[in-house]
mmCIF file of C-alpha atoms and ligand atoms in Angstrom:
data_model
loop_
_atom_site.group_PDB
_atom_site.id
_atom_site.type_symbol
_atom_site.label_atom_id
_atom_site.label_comp_id
_atom_site.label_asym_id
_atom_site.label_seq_id
_atom_site.Cartn_x
_atom_site.Cartn_y
_atom_site.Cartn_z
ATOM 1 C CA MET A 1 -0.252 0.024 0.210
ATOM 2 C CA ARG A 2 1.437 3.790 -0.867
ATOM 3 C CA PRO A 3 0.150 6.588 1.611
ATOM 4 C CA GLY A 4 -3.284 7.871 0.591
ATOM 5 C CA ASP A 5 -4.356 4.373 -0.850
ATOM 6 C CA ILE A 6 -7.659 3.199 1.005
ATOM 7 C CA PHE A 7 -7.753 0.063 3.287
ATOM 8 C CA VAL A 8 -10.139 -2.494 1.839
ATOM 9 C CA SER A 9 -9.883 -5.839 3.588
ATOM 10 C CA SER A 10 -10.523 -7.429 0.006
ATOM 11 C CA ALA A 11 -8.643 -8.331 -2.275
ATOM 12 C CA LEU A 12 -10.774 -8.144 -5.079
ATOM 13 C CA LEU A 13 -10.474 -5.094 -7.466
ATOM 14 C CA PRO A 14 -12.919 -2.734 -5.796
ATOM 15 C CA VAL A 15 -15.247 -2.019 -8.538
ATOM 16 C CA PHE A 16 -18.647 -2.995 -7.020
ATOM 17 C CA ALA A 17 -20.591 -2.121 -3.990
ATOM 18 C CA ARG A 18 -20.941 -5.291 -2.405
ATOM 19 C CA ALA A 19 -23.947 -5.474 0.041
ATOM 20 C CA ASP A 20 -22.528 -7.541 3.135
ATOM 21 C CA LEU A 21 -24.047 -10.799 2.608
ATOM 22 C CA THR A 22 -22.391 -14.002 1.874
ATOM 23 C CA PHE A 23 -24.579 -16.761 0.155
ATOM 24 C CA GLU A 24 -23.195 -20.541 0.713
ATOM 25 C CA ARG A 25 -26.003 -22.275 -0.565
ATOM 26 C CA GLY A 26 -29.684 -22.389 -2.734
ATOM 27 C CA GLU A 27 -32.367 -24.324 -3.116
ATOM 28 C CA GLY A 28 -35.042 -22.815 -5.879
ATOM 29 C CA VAL A 29 -36.010 -19.304 -5.029
ATOM 30 C CA TRP A 30 -34.134 -19.630 -2.031
ATOM 31 C CA LEU A 31 -30.567 -18.337 -1.224
ATOM 32 C CA ILE A 32 -29.298 -19.532 2.650
ATOM 33 C CA GLU A 33 -26.460 -16.878 3.453
ATOM 34 C CA LYS A 34 -23.376 -18.000 6.266
ATOM 35 C CA SER A 35 -25.581 -17.445 9.014
ATOM 36 C CA GLY A 36 -28.560 -19.287 7.785
ATOM 37 C CA ASP A 37 -30.646 -16.912 7.209
ATOM 38 C CA ARG A 38 -33.041 -17.830 4.117
ATOM 39 C CA TYR A 39 -33.239 -15.263 1.414
ATOM 40 C CA LEU A 40 -36.109 -14.780 -1.593
ATOM 41 C CA ASP A 41 -34.465 -14.485 -4.195
ATOM 42 C CA PHE A 42 -36.043 -11.648 -7.026
ATOM 43 C CA GLY A 43 -32.973 -10.548 -8.188
ATOM 44 C CA ALA A 44 -31.578 -14.068 -9.757
ATOM 45 C CA GLY A 45 -28.339 -13.018 -10.108
ATOM 46 C CA VAL A 46 -29.727 -10.445 -12.244
ATOM 47 C CA ALA A 47 -31.877 -12.156 -14.314
ATOM 48 C CA VAL A 48 -29.209 -15.519 -14.294
ATOM 49 C CA ASN A 49 -31.143 -18.008 -12.461
ATOM 50 C CA ALA A 50 -33.636 -18.281 -15.184
ATOM 51 C CA LEU A 51 -34.413 -22.067 -12.969
ATOM 52 C CA GLY A 52 -33.405 -20.679 -9.928
ATOM 53 C CA HIS A 53 -30.425 -22.354 -7.437
ATOM 54 C CA ALA A 54 -29.403 -25.973 -7.413
ATOM 55 C CA HIS A 55 -31.868 -26.968 -10.006
ATOM 56 C CA PRO A 56 -31.738 -31.054 -10.459
ATOM 57 C CA ALA A 57 -31.999 -30.622 -14.152
ATOM 58 C CA LEU A 58 -29.206 -28.543 -14.024
ATOM 59 C CA VAL A 59 -26.996 -30.352 -11.661
ATOM 60 C CA ALA A 60 -27.469 -33.771 -13.825
ATOM 61 C CA ALA A 61 -26.569 -31.770 -16.779
ATOM 62 C CA LEU A 62 -23.298 -30.269 -14.701
ATOM 63 C CA THR A 63 -22.178 -33.616 -13.227
ATOM 64 C CA GLU A 64 -22.644 -35.798 -15.705
ATOM 65 C CA GLN A 65 -20.525 -33.598 -18.131
ATOM 66 C CA ALA A 66 -18.099 -32.813 -15.973
ATOM 67 C CA SER A 67 -17.419 -36.389 -15.648
ATOM 68 C CA ARG A 68 -16.850 -37.219 -19.306
ATOM 69 C CA LEU A 69 -15.387 -33.852 -20.732
ATOM 70 C CA TRP A 70 -14.966 -30.259 -19.869
ATOM 71 C CA HIS A 71 -13.076 -28.515 -22.519
ATOM 72 C CA VAL A 72 -11.738 -29.044 -25.917
ATOM 73 C CA SER A 73 -10.991 -26.770 -28.500
ATOM 74 C CA ASN A 74 -12.687 -25.323 -31.101
ATOM 75 C CA LEU A 75 -10.482 -26.879 -33.284
ATOM 76 C CA TYR A 76 -12.734 -29.737 -33.090
ATOM 77 C CA ASN A 77 -16.541 -30.741 -33.508
ATOM 78 C CA ILE A 78 -18.159 -30.239 -29.905
ATOM 79 C CA ALA A 79 -21.374 -32.565 -30.245
ATOM 80 C CA GLU A 80 -22.763 -30.606 -26.868
ATOM 81 C CA GLY A 81 -22.414 -27.188 -28.781
ATOM 82 C CA GLU A 82 -23.937 -28.474 -32.118
ATOM 83 C CA LYS A 83 -26.787 -29.918 -30.156
ATOM 84 C CA LEU A 84 -27.595 -26.364 -28.461
ATOM 85 C CA ALA A 85 -26.992 -24.567 -31.902
ATOM 86 C CA GLN A 86 -29.820 -26.447 -33.388
ATOM 87 C CA LYS A 87 -32.253 -26.071 -30.010
ATOM 88 C CA LEU A 88 -31.537 -22.334 -30.766
ATOM 89 C CA VAL A 89 -32.289 -22.565 -34.316
ATOM 90 C CA ALA A 90 -35.221 -24.225 -33.978
ATOM 91 C CA ASN A 91 -36.548 -22.349 -31.886
ATOM 92 C CA SER A 92 -35.998 -18.881 -33.444
ATOM 93 C CA PHE A 93 -35.926 -17.167 -36.000
ATOM 94 C CA ALA A 94 -32.031 -17.800 -36.406
ATOM 95 C CA ASP A 95 -29.945 -19.782 -39.311
ATOM 96 C CA LEU A 96 -26.633 -19.902 -37.055
ATOM 97 C CA VAL A 97 -25.148 -19.619 -33.545
ATOM 98 C CA PHE A 98 -21.815 -18.614 -32.613
ATOM 99 C CA PHE A 99 -21.167 -19.153 -28.624
ATOM 100 C CA ALA A 100 -19.518 -16.656 -26.170
ATOM 101 C CA ASN A 101 -18.779 -16.460 -22.629
ATOM 102 C CA SER A 102 -21.128 -13.053 -21.126
ATOM 103 C CA GLY A 103 -23.422 -10.791 -22.890
ATOM 104 C CA ALA A 104 -20.926 -8.386 -23.547
ATOM 105 C CA GLU A 105 -18.762 -10.815 -25.308
ATOM 106 C CA ALA A 106 -21.899 -12.309 -27.678
ATOM 107 C CA ASN A 107 -22.857 -7.753 -28.339
ATOM 108 C CA GLU A 108 -18.919 -7.635 -29.645
ATOM 109 C CA GLY A 109 -19.656 -10.558 -31.458
ATOM 110 C CA ALA A 110 -23.026 -8.956 -33.048
ATOM 111 C CA ILE A 111 -21.479 -6.062 -33.951
ATOM 112 C CA LYS A 112 -18.517 -7.559 -35.644
ATOM 113 C CA ILE A 113 -21.357 -9.755 -37.788
ATOM 114 C CA ALA A 114 -22.843 -6.465 -38.653
ATOM 115 C CA ARG A 115 -19.936 -4.730 -39.940
ATOM 116 C CA LYS A 116 -18.346 -7.762 -41.153
ATOM 117 C CA PHE A 117 -21.606 -8.257 -43.642
ATOM 118 C CA GLN A 118 -21.744 -4.726 -44.974
ATOM 119 C CA HIS A 119 -17.943 -5.622 -45.786
ATOM 120 C CA ALA A 120 -18.621 -8.416 -47.554
ATOM 121 C CA ALA A 121 -21.851 -6.791 -49.266
ATOM 122 C CA GLY A 122 -19.703 -4.153 -51.133
ATOM 123 C CA HIS A 123 -20.009 -1.504 -48.640
ATOM 124 C CA PRO A 124 -16.481 -1.694 -46.173
ATOM 125 C CA GLU A 125 -17.747 2.413 -45.459
ATOM 126 C CA ARG A 126 -20.972 0.979 -43.774
ATOM 127 C CA TYR A 127 -18.917 0.312 -40.202
ATOM 128 C CA ARG A 128 -21.376 2.438 -38.140
ATOM 129 C CA ILE A 129 -24.323 1.596 -35.840
ATOM 130 C CA VAL A 130 -27.298 3.240 -34.614
ATOM 131 C CA THR A 131 -27.878 2.473 -30.541
ATOM 132 C CA PHE A 132 -30.792 4.135 -28.617
ATOM 133 C CA ASP A 133 -30.240 6.247 -25.462
ATOM 134 C CA GLY A 134 -30.788 4.654 -21.934
ATOM 135 C CA ALA A 135 -29.080 1.700 -23.320
ATOM 136 C CA PHE A 136 -26.676 -1.180 -22.176
ATOM 137 C CA HIS A 137 -24.687 -3.553 -23.804
ATOM 138 C CA GLY A 138 -21.747 -4.921 -21.789
ATOM 139 C CA ARG A 139 -18.689 -3.232 -20.617
ATOM 140 C CA THR A 140 -15.831 -3.710 -22.981
ATOM 141 C CA LEU A 141 -14.833 -0.902 -24.871
ATOM 142 C CA ALA A 142 -17.031 -1.509 -27.690
ATOM 143 C CA THR A 143 -19.966 -2.141 -25.763
ATOM 144 C CA LEU A 144 -19.521 0.534 -23.415
ATOM 145 C CA ALA A 145 -19.303 2.366 -26.565
ATOM 146 C CA ALA A 146 -22.364 1.420 -27.992
ATOM 147 C CA GLY A 147 -24.588 1.647 -24.280
ATOM 148 C CA GLY A 148 -23.624 5.793 -24.373
ATOM 149 C CA GLY A 149 -22.972 6.219 -20.808
ATOM 150 C CA GLN A 150 -20.789 8.915 -20.272
ATOM 151 C CA LYS A 151 -20.504 7.331 -16.126
ATOM 152 C CA HIS A 152 -19.299 4.446 -17.857
ATOM 153 C CA LEU A 153 -17.362 5.875 -20.363
ATOM 154 C CA GLU A 154 -15.410 8.448 -19.209
ATOM 155 C CA GLY A 155 -11.887 7.729 -17.812
ATOM 156 C CA PHE A 156 -11.124 5.153 -20.599
ATOM 157 C CA GLY A 157 -9.722 6.796 -23.674
ATOM 158 C CA PRO A 158 -10.970 7.934 -26.402
ATOM 159 C CA LYS A 159 -14.363 5.918 -27.003
ATOM 160 C CA VAL A 160 -14.604 3.319 -29.707
ATOM 161 C CA GLU A 161 -15.622 4.951 -32.688
ATOM 162 C CA GLY A 162 -19.022 4.029 -34.809
ATOM 163 C CA PHE A 163 -21.743 4.389 -32.266
ATOM 164 C CA ASP A 164 -24.389 6.865 -32.944
ATOM 165 C CA HIS A 165 -27.378 7.561 -30.317
ATOM 166 C CA VAL A 166 -31.245 8.102 -30.272
ATOM 167 C CA ALA A 167 -33.745 8.500 -28.187
ATOM 168 C CA VAL A 168 -36.029 5.618 -28.564
ATOM 169 C CA GLY A 169 -39.266 5.989 -30.211
ATOM 170 C CA ASP A 170 -37.530 8.795 -31.733
ATOM 171 C CA GLU A 171 -37.276 7.906 -36.302
ATOM 172 C CA ALA A 172 -36.790 11.321 -37.523
ATOM 173 C CA ALA A 173 -33.541 11.714 -35.241
ATOM 174 C CA LEU A 174 -33.026 7.470 -36.216
ATOM 175 C CA LYS A 175 -33.358 8.524 -39.961
ATOM 176 C CA ALA A 176 -31.108 11.548 -39.158
ATOM 177 C CA ALA A 177 -28.618 9.430 -37.918
ATOM 178 C CA ILE A 178 -28.687 6.559 -40.138
ATOM 179 C CA GLY A 179 -26.268 8.100 -43.208
ATOM 180 C CA PRO A 180 -23.665 6.524 -46.012
ATOM 181 C CA GLU A 181 -21.480 5.015 -43.017
ATOM 182 C CA THR A 182 -24.236 3.101 -40.630
ATOM 183 C CA ALA A 183 -24.208 -1.007 -41.173
ATOM 184 C CA ALA A 184 -26.656 -1.724 -38.486
ATOM 185 C CA ILE A 185 -29.514 -0.676 -35.716
ATOM 186 C CA MET A 186 -29.070 -2.145 -32.510
ATOM 187 C CA ILE A 187 -31.427 -2.297 -29.453
ATOM 188 C CA GLU A 188 -32.696 -4.490 -26.496
ATOM 189 C CA PRO A 189 -36.552 -5.050 -26.928
ATOM 190 C CA VAL A 190 -36.996 -4.390 -22.960
ATOM 191 C CA GLN A 191 -34.331 -1.717 -21.466
ATOM 192 C CA GLY A 192 -33.413 -4.122 -18.584
ATOM 193 C CA GLU A 193 -30.496 -1.951 -16.684
ATOM 194 C CA SER A 194 -31.559 1.451 -17.463
ATOM 195 C CA GLY A 195 -34.977 0.908 -15.745
ATOM 196 C CA VAL A 196 -36.949 -2.052 -17.487
ATOM 197 C CA LYS A 197 -38.583 0.392 -20.527
ATOM 198 C CA PRO A 198 -40.076 -2.070 -22.770
ATOM 199 C CA VAL A 199 -39.651 -0.524 -26.792
ATOM 200 C CA ALA A 200 -43.139 -0.009 -27.662
ATOM 201 C CA PRO A 201 -43.765 -3.129 -30.768
ATOM 202 C CA ALA A 202 -44.721 -1.007 -33.221
ATOM 203 C CA PHE A 203 -41.480 1.452 -32.853
ATOM 204 C CA LEU A 204 -39.520 -2.385 -33.286
ATOM 205 C CA ARG A 205 -41.745 -3.057 -36.398
ATOM 206 C CA ARG A 206 -40.775 0.214 -37.638
ATOM 207 C CA LEU A 207 -37.482 -0.424 -37.123
ATOM 208 C CA ARG A 208 -37.385 -3.489 -39.379
ATOM 209 C CA ASP A 209 -39.039 -1.305 -42.104
ATOM 210 C CA ILE A 210 -36.055 0.891 -41.525
ATOM 211 C CA CYS A 211 -33.617 -2.083 -42.099
ATOM 212 C CA ASP A 212 -34.998 -3.093 -45.322
ATOM 213 C CA GLU A 213 -35.391 -0.028 -46.813
ATOM 214 C CA ASN A 214 -31.880 0.931 -46.359
ATOM 215 C CA GLU A 215 -30.353 -2.482 -46.237
ATOM 216 C CA LEU A 216 -29.001 -2.316 -42.491
ATOM 217 C CA LEU A 217 -29.185 -5.152 -40.329
ATOM 218 C CA LEU A 218 -31.371 -5.145 -37.073
ATOM 219 C CA ILE A 219 -29.636 -6.188 -33.983
ATOM 220 C CA PHE A 220 -31.736 -7.434 -30.476
ATOM 221 C CA ASP A 221 -29.675 -7.762 -27.678
ATOM 222 C CA GLU A 222 -32.091 -10.459 -25.561
ATOM 223 C CA VAL A 223 -29.032 -10.996 -23.460
ATOM 224 C CA GLN A 224 -31.298 -9.821 -20.472
ATOM 225 C CA THR A 225 -35.037 -10.485 -22.214
ATOM 226 C CA GLY A 226 -34.068 -14.157 -23.178
ATOM 227 C CA ILE A 227 -34.521 -18.133 -22.270
ATOM 228 C CA GLY A 228 -38.310 -16.856 -20.927
ATOM 229 C CA ARG A 229 -37.527 -13.696 -18.863
ATOM 230 C CA THR A 230 -40.411 -11.994 -20.684
ATOM 231 C CA GLY A 231 -43.156 -15.115 -21.048
ATOM 232 C CA HIS A 232 -41.675 -15.559 -24.259
ATOM 233 C CA LEU A 233 -38.862 -17.418 -25.216
ATOM 234 C CA PHE A 234 -37.193 -14.290 -26.602
ATOM 235 C CA ALA A 235 -38.885 -10.465 -26.363
ATOM 236 C CA TYR A 236 -39.117 -9.868 -30.022
ATOM 237 C CA GLN A 237 -41.435 -13.039 -30.920
ATOM 238 C CA ALA A 238 -44.384 -10.701 -28.546
ATOM 239 C CA ALA A 239 -43.540 -7.477 -30.398
ATOM 240 C CA GLY A 240 -43.970 -10.122 -33.501
ATOM 241 C CA VAL A 241 -40.542 -8.539 -35.345
ATOM 242 C CA GLU A 242 -37.530 -10.586 -36.561
ATOM 243 C CA PRO A 243 -33.800 -9.450 -35.980
ATOM 244 C CA ASP A 244 -30.926 -10.466 -37.949
ATOM 245 C CA ILE A 245 -28.910 -11.006 -35.314
ATOM 246 C CA MET A 246 -29.590 -11.600 -31.678
ATOM 247 C CA THR A 247 -28.113 -11.716 -28.504
ATOM 248 C CA LEU A 248 -27.989 -13.984 -25.409
ATOM 249 C CA ALA A 249 -25.772 -14.607 -22.317
ATOM 250 C CA LYS A 250 -28.102 -14.050 -18.506
ATOM 251 C CA GLY A 251 -30.496 -16.753 -18.571
ATOM 252 C CA LEU A 252 -29.216 -18.998 -21.152
ATOM 253 C CA GLY A 253 -26.912 -20.884 -18.720
ATOM 254 C CA GLY A 254 -29.188 -20.679 -15.940
ATOM 255 C CA GLY A 255 -26.035 -20.074 -13.519
ATOM 256 C CA PHE A 256 -23.065 -21.726 -16.016
ATOM 257 C CA PRO A 257 -21.631 -18.399 -17.846
ATOM 258 C CA VAL A 258 -22.403 -18.875 -21.179
ATOM 259 C CA GLY A 259 -23.724 -16.293 -24.401
ATOM 260 C CA ALA A 260 -24.238 -16.536 -27.727
ATOM 261 C CA VAL A 261 -25.053 -14.638 -31.046
ATOM 262 C CA LEU A 262 -27.881 -16.065 -33.532
ATOM 263 C CA ALA A 263 -27.712 -14.924 -36.917
ATOM 264 C CA THR A 264 -29.241 -15.591 -40.304
ATOM 265 C CA THR A 265 -27.402 -17.184 -42.861
ATOM 266 C CA HIS A 266 -27.795 -13.959 -44.914
ATOM 267 C CA ALA A 267 -26.339 -11.737 -42.180
ATOM 268 C CA ALA A 268 -23.230 -14.043 -41.323
ATOM 269 C CA SER A 269 -22.478 -14.335 -45.153
ATOM 270 C CA GLY A 270 -19.235 -12.500 -43.765
ATOM 271 C CA MET A 271 -17.725 -15.024 -41.657
ATOM 272 C CA THR A 272 -15.753 -17.316 -42.599
ATOM 273 C CA PRO A 273 -12.886 -19.477 -40.851
ATOM 274 C CA GLY A 274 -10.847 -17.008 -38.630
ATOM 275 C CA SER A 275 -12.951 -14.150 -39.091
ATOM 276 C CA HIS A 276 -13.817 -14.710 -35.554
ATOM 277 C CA GLY A 277 -13.108 -16.919 -32.914
ATOM 278 C CA SER A 278 -13.260 -17.720 -28.654
ATOM 279 C CA THR A 279 -10.889 -20.024 -26.360
ATOM 280 C CA PHE A 280 -13.640 -21.170 -24.312
ATOM 281 C CA GLY A 281 -16.543 -20.250 -26.014
ATOM 282 C CA GLY A 282 -18.921 -23.782 -26.896
ATOM 283 C CA ASN A 283 -17.337 -25.220 -23.640
ATOM 284 C CA PRO A 284 -18.577 -28.257 -23.374
ATOM 285 C CA LEU A 285 -19.776 -27.394 -19.894
ATOM 286 C CA ALA A 286 -21.846 -24.390 -20.952
ATOM 287 C CA MET A 287 -23.256 -26.401 -23.378
ATOM 288 C CA ALA A 288 -24.320 -29.342 -21.816
ATOM 289 C CA VAL A 289 -26.690 -26.651 -18.893
ATOM 290 C CA ALA A 290 -27.802 -24.130 -21.340
ATOM 291 C CA GLY A 291 -29.532 -27.577 -23.496
ATOM 292 C CA ALA A 292 -30.979 -28.485 -20.260
ATOM 293 C CA VAL A 293 -31.993 -25.199 -19.581
ATOM 294 C CA LEU A 294 -33.891 -25.024 -22.946
ATOM 295 C CA ASP A 295 -35.390 -28.079 -22.390
ATOM 296 C CA VAL A 296 -37.039 -27.411 -18.967
ATOM 297 C CA VAL A 297 -38.280 -23.617 -20.884
ATOM 298 C CA LEU A 298 -39.396 -25.696 -23.819
ATOM 299 C CA ALA A 299 -41.381 -28.236 -21.888
ATOM 300 C CA PRO A 300 -45.177 -27.968 -22.923
ATOM 301 C CA GLY A 301 -46.529 -25.004 -20.399
ATOM 302 C CA PHE A 302 -43.537 -23.639 -18.982
ATOM 303 C CA LEU A 303 -43.997 -20.310 -20.771
ATOM 304 C CA ASP A 304 -47.626 -20.040 -19.918
ATOM 305 C CA GLU A 305 -46.641 -20.547 -16.471
ATOM 306 C CA VAL A 306 -44.200 -17.846 -16.918
ATOM 307 C CA LYS A 307 -46.936 -15.279 -18.184
ATOM 308 C CA ARG A 308 -49.740 -16.653 -15.983
ATOM 309 C CA LYS A 309 -47.270 -16.009 -12.757
ATOM 310 C CA GLY A 310 -45.710 -12.472 -14.148
ATOM 311 C CA LEU A 311 -49.391 -11.135 -14.791
ATOM 312 C CA ALA A 312 -50.119 -12.121 -10.993
ATOM 313 C CA LEU A 313 -46.829 -10.390 -9.663
ATOM 314 C CA LYS A 314 -47.723 -7.626 -11.694
ATOM 315 C CA GLN A 315 -51.907 -7.289 -10.186
ATOM 316 C CA LYS A 316 -50.528 -8.295 -6.445
ATOM 317 C CA LEU A 317 -48.238 -4.878 -7.056
ATOM 318 C CA ALA A 318 -50.889 -2.948 -8.502
ATOM 319 C CA GLY A 319 -51.994 -3.178 -5.163
ATOM 320 C CA VAL A 320 -48.647 -2.153 -3.108
ATOM 321 C CA ILE A 321 -48.597 0.571 -5.298
ATOM 322 C CA ASP A 322 -52.081 1.265 -3.398
ATOM 323 C CA ARG A 323 -51.401 0.672 -0.183
ATOM 324 C CA HIS A 324 -48.500 2.891 -0.754
ATOM 325 C CA PRO A 325 -48.897 5.761 -3.069
ATOM 326 C CA ALA A 326 -46.085 7.902 -1.795
ATOM 327 C CA ALA A 327 -43.510 5.502 -2.208
ATOM 328 C CA VAL A 328 -43.770 3.505 -5.377
ATOM 329 C CA THR A 329 -46.022 5.095 -8.679
ATOM 330 C CA GLU A 330 -45.894 2.240 -11.188
ATOM 331 C CA ILE A 331 -45.117 -1.293 -12.047
ATOM 332 C CA ARG A 332 -43.729 -1.911 -15.676
ATOM 333 C CA GLY A 333 -42.331 -4.913 -17.442
ATOM 334 C CA GLU A 334 -43.472 -8.323 -19.155
ATOM 335 C CA GLY A 335 -43.326 -11.829 -17.860
ATOM 336 C CA LEU A 336 -40.624 -12.264 -15.056
ATOM 337 C CA MET A 337 -38.970 -8.542 -16.075
ATOM 338 C CA LEU A 338 -41.151 -5.786 -14.114
ATOM 339 C CA GLY A 339 -39.641 -2.682 -12.492
ATOM 340 C CA LEU A 340 -41.321 -0.881 -9.261
ATOM 341 C CA LYS A 341 -41.249 2.788 -10.117
ATOM 342 C CA CYS A 342 -40.211 4.475 -6.915
ATOM 343 C CA LEU A 343 -41.163 7.946 -5.289
ATOM 344 C CA VAL A 344 -38.518 7.516 -2.657
ATOM 345 C CA PRO A 345 -34.516 6.456 -3.435
ATOM 346 C CA ASN A 346 -34.359 3.303 -5.335
ATOM 347 C CA GLY A 347 -31.628 1.868 -3.198
ATOM 348 C CA GLU A 348 -33.242 2.617 0.080
ATOM 349 C CA VAL A 349 -35.889 0.360 -1.101
ATOM 350 C CA VAL A 350 -34.026 -2.499 -2.300
ATOM 351 C CA ALA A 351 -31.552 -2.122 1.105
ATOM 352 C CA ALA A 352 -35.737 -2.210 3.128
ATOM 353 C CA LEU A 353 -36.391 -5.537 1.203
ATOM 354 C CA THR A 354 -32.448 -6.990 1.867
ATOM 355 C CA ASN A 355 -33.636 -6.111 5.764
ATOM 356 C CA GLU A 356 -36.814 -8.216 4.863
ATOM 357 C CA HIS A 357 -34.638 -10.621 3.305
ATOM 358 C CA MET A 358 -35.747 -10.223 -0.212
ATOM 359 C CA LEU A 359 -33.652 -9.936 -2.681
ATOM 360 C CA SER A 360 -34.115 -7.057 -5.572
ATOM 361 C CA VAL A 361 -31.886 -5.250 -8.219
ATOM 362 C CA PRO A 362 -31.878 -1.631 -8.511
ATOM 363 C CA ALA A 363 -31.780 -0.296 -12.044
ATOM 364 C CA GLY A 364 -32.104 3.477 -13.531
ATOM 365 C CA ASP A 365 -34.481 5.895 -13.449
ATOM 366 C CA ASN A 366 -35.122 5.040 -9.739
ATOM 367 C CA VAL A 367 -36.308 1.767 -10.485
ATOM 368 C CA VAL A 368 -36.529 -1.560 -8.300
ATOM 369 C CA ARG A 369 -36.260 -4.640 -10.799
ATOM 370 C CA LEU A 370 -37.996 -7.879 -9.426
ATOM 371 C CA LEU A 371 -36.720 -10.703 -11.716
ATOM 372 C CA PRO A 372 -37.279 -14.003 -9.799
ATOM 373 C CA PRO A 373 -36.417 -17.159 -11.297
ATOM 374 C CA LEU A 374 -39.396 -18.211 -13.665
ATOM 375 C CA ILE A 375 -40.012 -21.306 -11.050
ATOM 376 C CA VAL A 376 -40.657 -19.365 -8.656
ATOM 377 C CA SER A 377 -44.314 -20.507 -7.209
ATOM 378 C CA ASP A 378 -47.920 -18.597 -6.561
ATOM 379 C CA ALA A 379 -46.870 -19.044 -2.916
ATOM 380 C CA GLU A 380 -43.771 -17.252 -3.410
ATOM 381 C CA ILE A 381 -45.066 -14.590 -4.861
ATOM 382 C CA GLU A 382 -47.267 -14.233 -2.373
ATOM 383 C CA GLU A 383 -44.396 -14.460 0.296
ATOM 384 C CA ALA A 384 -42.806 -11.783 -1.864
ATOM 385 C CA VAL A 385 -45.829 -9.093 -2.098
ATOM 386 C CA GLU A 386 -46.497 -9.568 1.738
ATOM 387 C CA LYS A 387 -42.362 -8.671 2.315
ATOM 388 C CA ILE A 388 -42.713 -5.886 -0.378
ATOM 389 C CA ASP A 389 -45.338 -4.054 1.438
ATOM 390 C CA GLN A 390 -43.549 -4.702 4.979
ATOM 391 C CA ALA A 391 -40.362 -2.866 3.288
ATOM 392 C CA LEU A 392 -42.362 -0.108 2.393
ATOM 393 C CA GLU A 393 -43.890 0.550 5.551
ATOM 394 C CA ASP A 394 -41.006 -0.031 7.546
ATOM 395 C CA LEU A 395 -39.308 3.128 4.693
ATOM 396 C CA GLU A 396 -41.826 5.014 5.279
ATOM 397 C CA LYS A 397 -41.519 5.140 9.015
ATOM 398 C CA LYS A 398 -37.667 5.796 8.774
ATOM 399 C CA LEU A 399 -37.969 8.335 6.083
ATOM 400 C CA ALA A 400 -40.213 10.285 8.036
ATOM 401 C CA LYS A 401 -37.894 9.954 10.790
ATOM 402 C CA GLY A 402 -35.725 10.969 9.190
ATOM 403 C CA LEU A 403 -33.220 8.141 8.578
ATOM 404 C CA SER A 404 -32.379 5.780 5.960
ATOM 405 C CA ALA A 405 -33.063 1.513 5.571
ATOM 406 C CA ALA A 406 -29.929 1.199 6.831
ATOM 407 C CA GLU A 407 -30.562 2.585 9.858
HETATM 408 C C1 PLP B 1 -26.490 -8.043 -18.554
HETATM 409 C C2 PLP B 1 -26.265 -7.064 -19.989
HETATM 410 C C3 PLP B 1 -25.289 -7.764 -20.833
HETATM 411 C C4 PLP B 1 -23.616 -7.273 -20.300
HETATM 412 O O1 PLP B 1 -23.846 -8.953 -20.478
HETATM 413 P P1 PLP B 1 -22.104 -9.552 -19.020
HETATM 414 O O2 PLP B 1 -21.958 -10.871 -19.295
HETATM 415 O O3 PLP B 1 -22.086 -8.245 -17.742
HETATM 416 O O4 PLP B 1 -21.413 -8.608 -19.879
HETATM 417 C C5 PLP B 1 -25.483 -6.596 -22.302
HETATM 418 N N1 PLP B 1 -26.357 -6.779 -22.872
HETATM 419 C C6 PLP B 1 -27.275 -6.802 -21.898
HETATM 420 C C7 PLP B 1 -29.086 -6.002 -21.853
HETATM 421 C C8 PLP B 1 -27.444 -6.566 -20.218
HETATM 422 O O5 PLP B 1 -28.840 -6.996 -19.809
#
């Protein structure tokens, strides 16, 4: 340490503001802290634990694969990856899949595929991508530039070139932003990090038309919305708009790190051996677990249940708003990707919920995200609503005394 350095008791780079909770075990929608306390997990590792914790089908898939084969290079066939790609293709608009290890990396792949498409189509000058205010596409240098959040970009040198931002829904600004160098438009069908903001289906359809009219590719970032989160396997299916390229990550591995880029043959026409790659992408462990996640999510009735439970939770949350009109004001989102817009600071609401042994995730626009595992039961939804009521009651009392949730 040098004089002036901040003393930290952890050897981890201090880039996260962590709550002092240490979970040792998980069971379904519950996490068990080292104290033995049980927490109702409505954060699901930020929409990652799609099937909750220690789901038997995922444990079986992982351990079966772990006893046979962990890693082989992409220099060879990986049967588990072929199988998973077939499943994704059979259930989406896409013809081809590239596997990565995270959301940001999947988005990097999508950006590269779009640029290379234009290059191969005789338009090497087309490399720019139109993205949207409030977007979040990851933390690598290119995906930070794609997201455009000033706070995230500052201090990291020149921003990666080639991204133009417009407001969601502003068709005139979008048309003005499209020029001779534009290659693609990239959007989250529901903006997650900036506050669970669904993009109007009509606007998504306009994006499709505008892309077709201008020979641009349409990229949907479904890293958060994908794999049943909104009650549809993919959010684009509800909007009735097919992208040319789509990225997945969070829920895909149910907790095992994996990302994917899905594309049509047309959109991927610039990609040839050597034009992209990954050492770990398509790892057999990740492929086996993601395959098991998809089998569960695609089982008859599963997504209908997500829709039904999402609606039930949304209706109950409307009751919470009626009971606490000074604390919360709006519920938005689809399926089990819901955002509670707060009138008191959202961080205080998250802390008050943690006091009630319920986990949630803050988002932009003063929103608290509720992202339970898709296997959440009606009884657990009921329990969550009781905890939210209790948390808001406690918080209102504390705020009236000038205290915060932590006090
Ligand atoms: C989380 C997220 C990412 C980044 O995923 P990482 O796995 O953290 O790289 C990208 N896009 C969206 C929409 C996300 O929600």
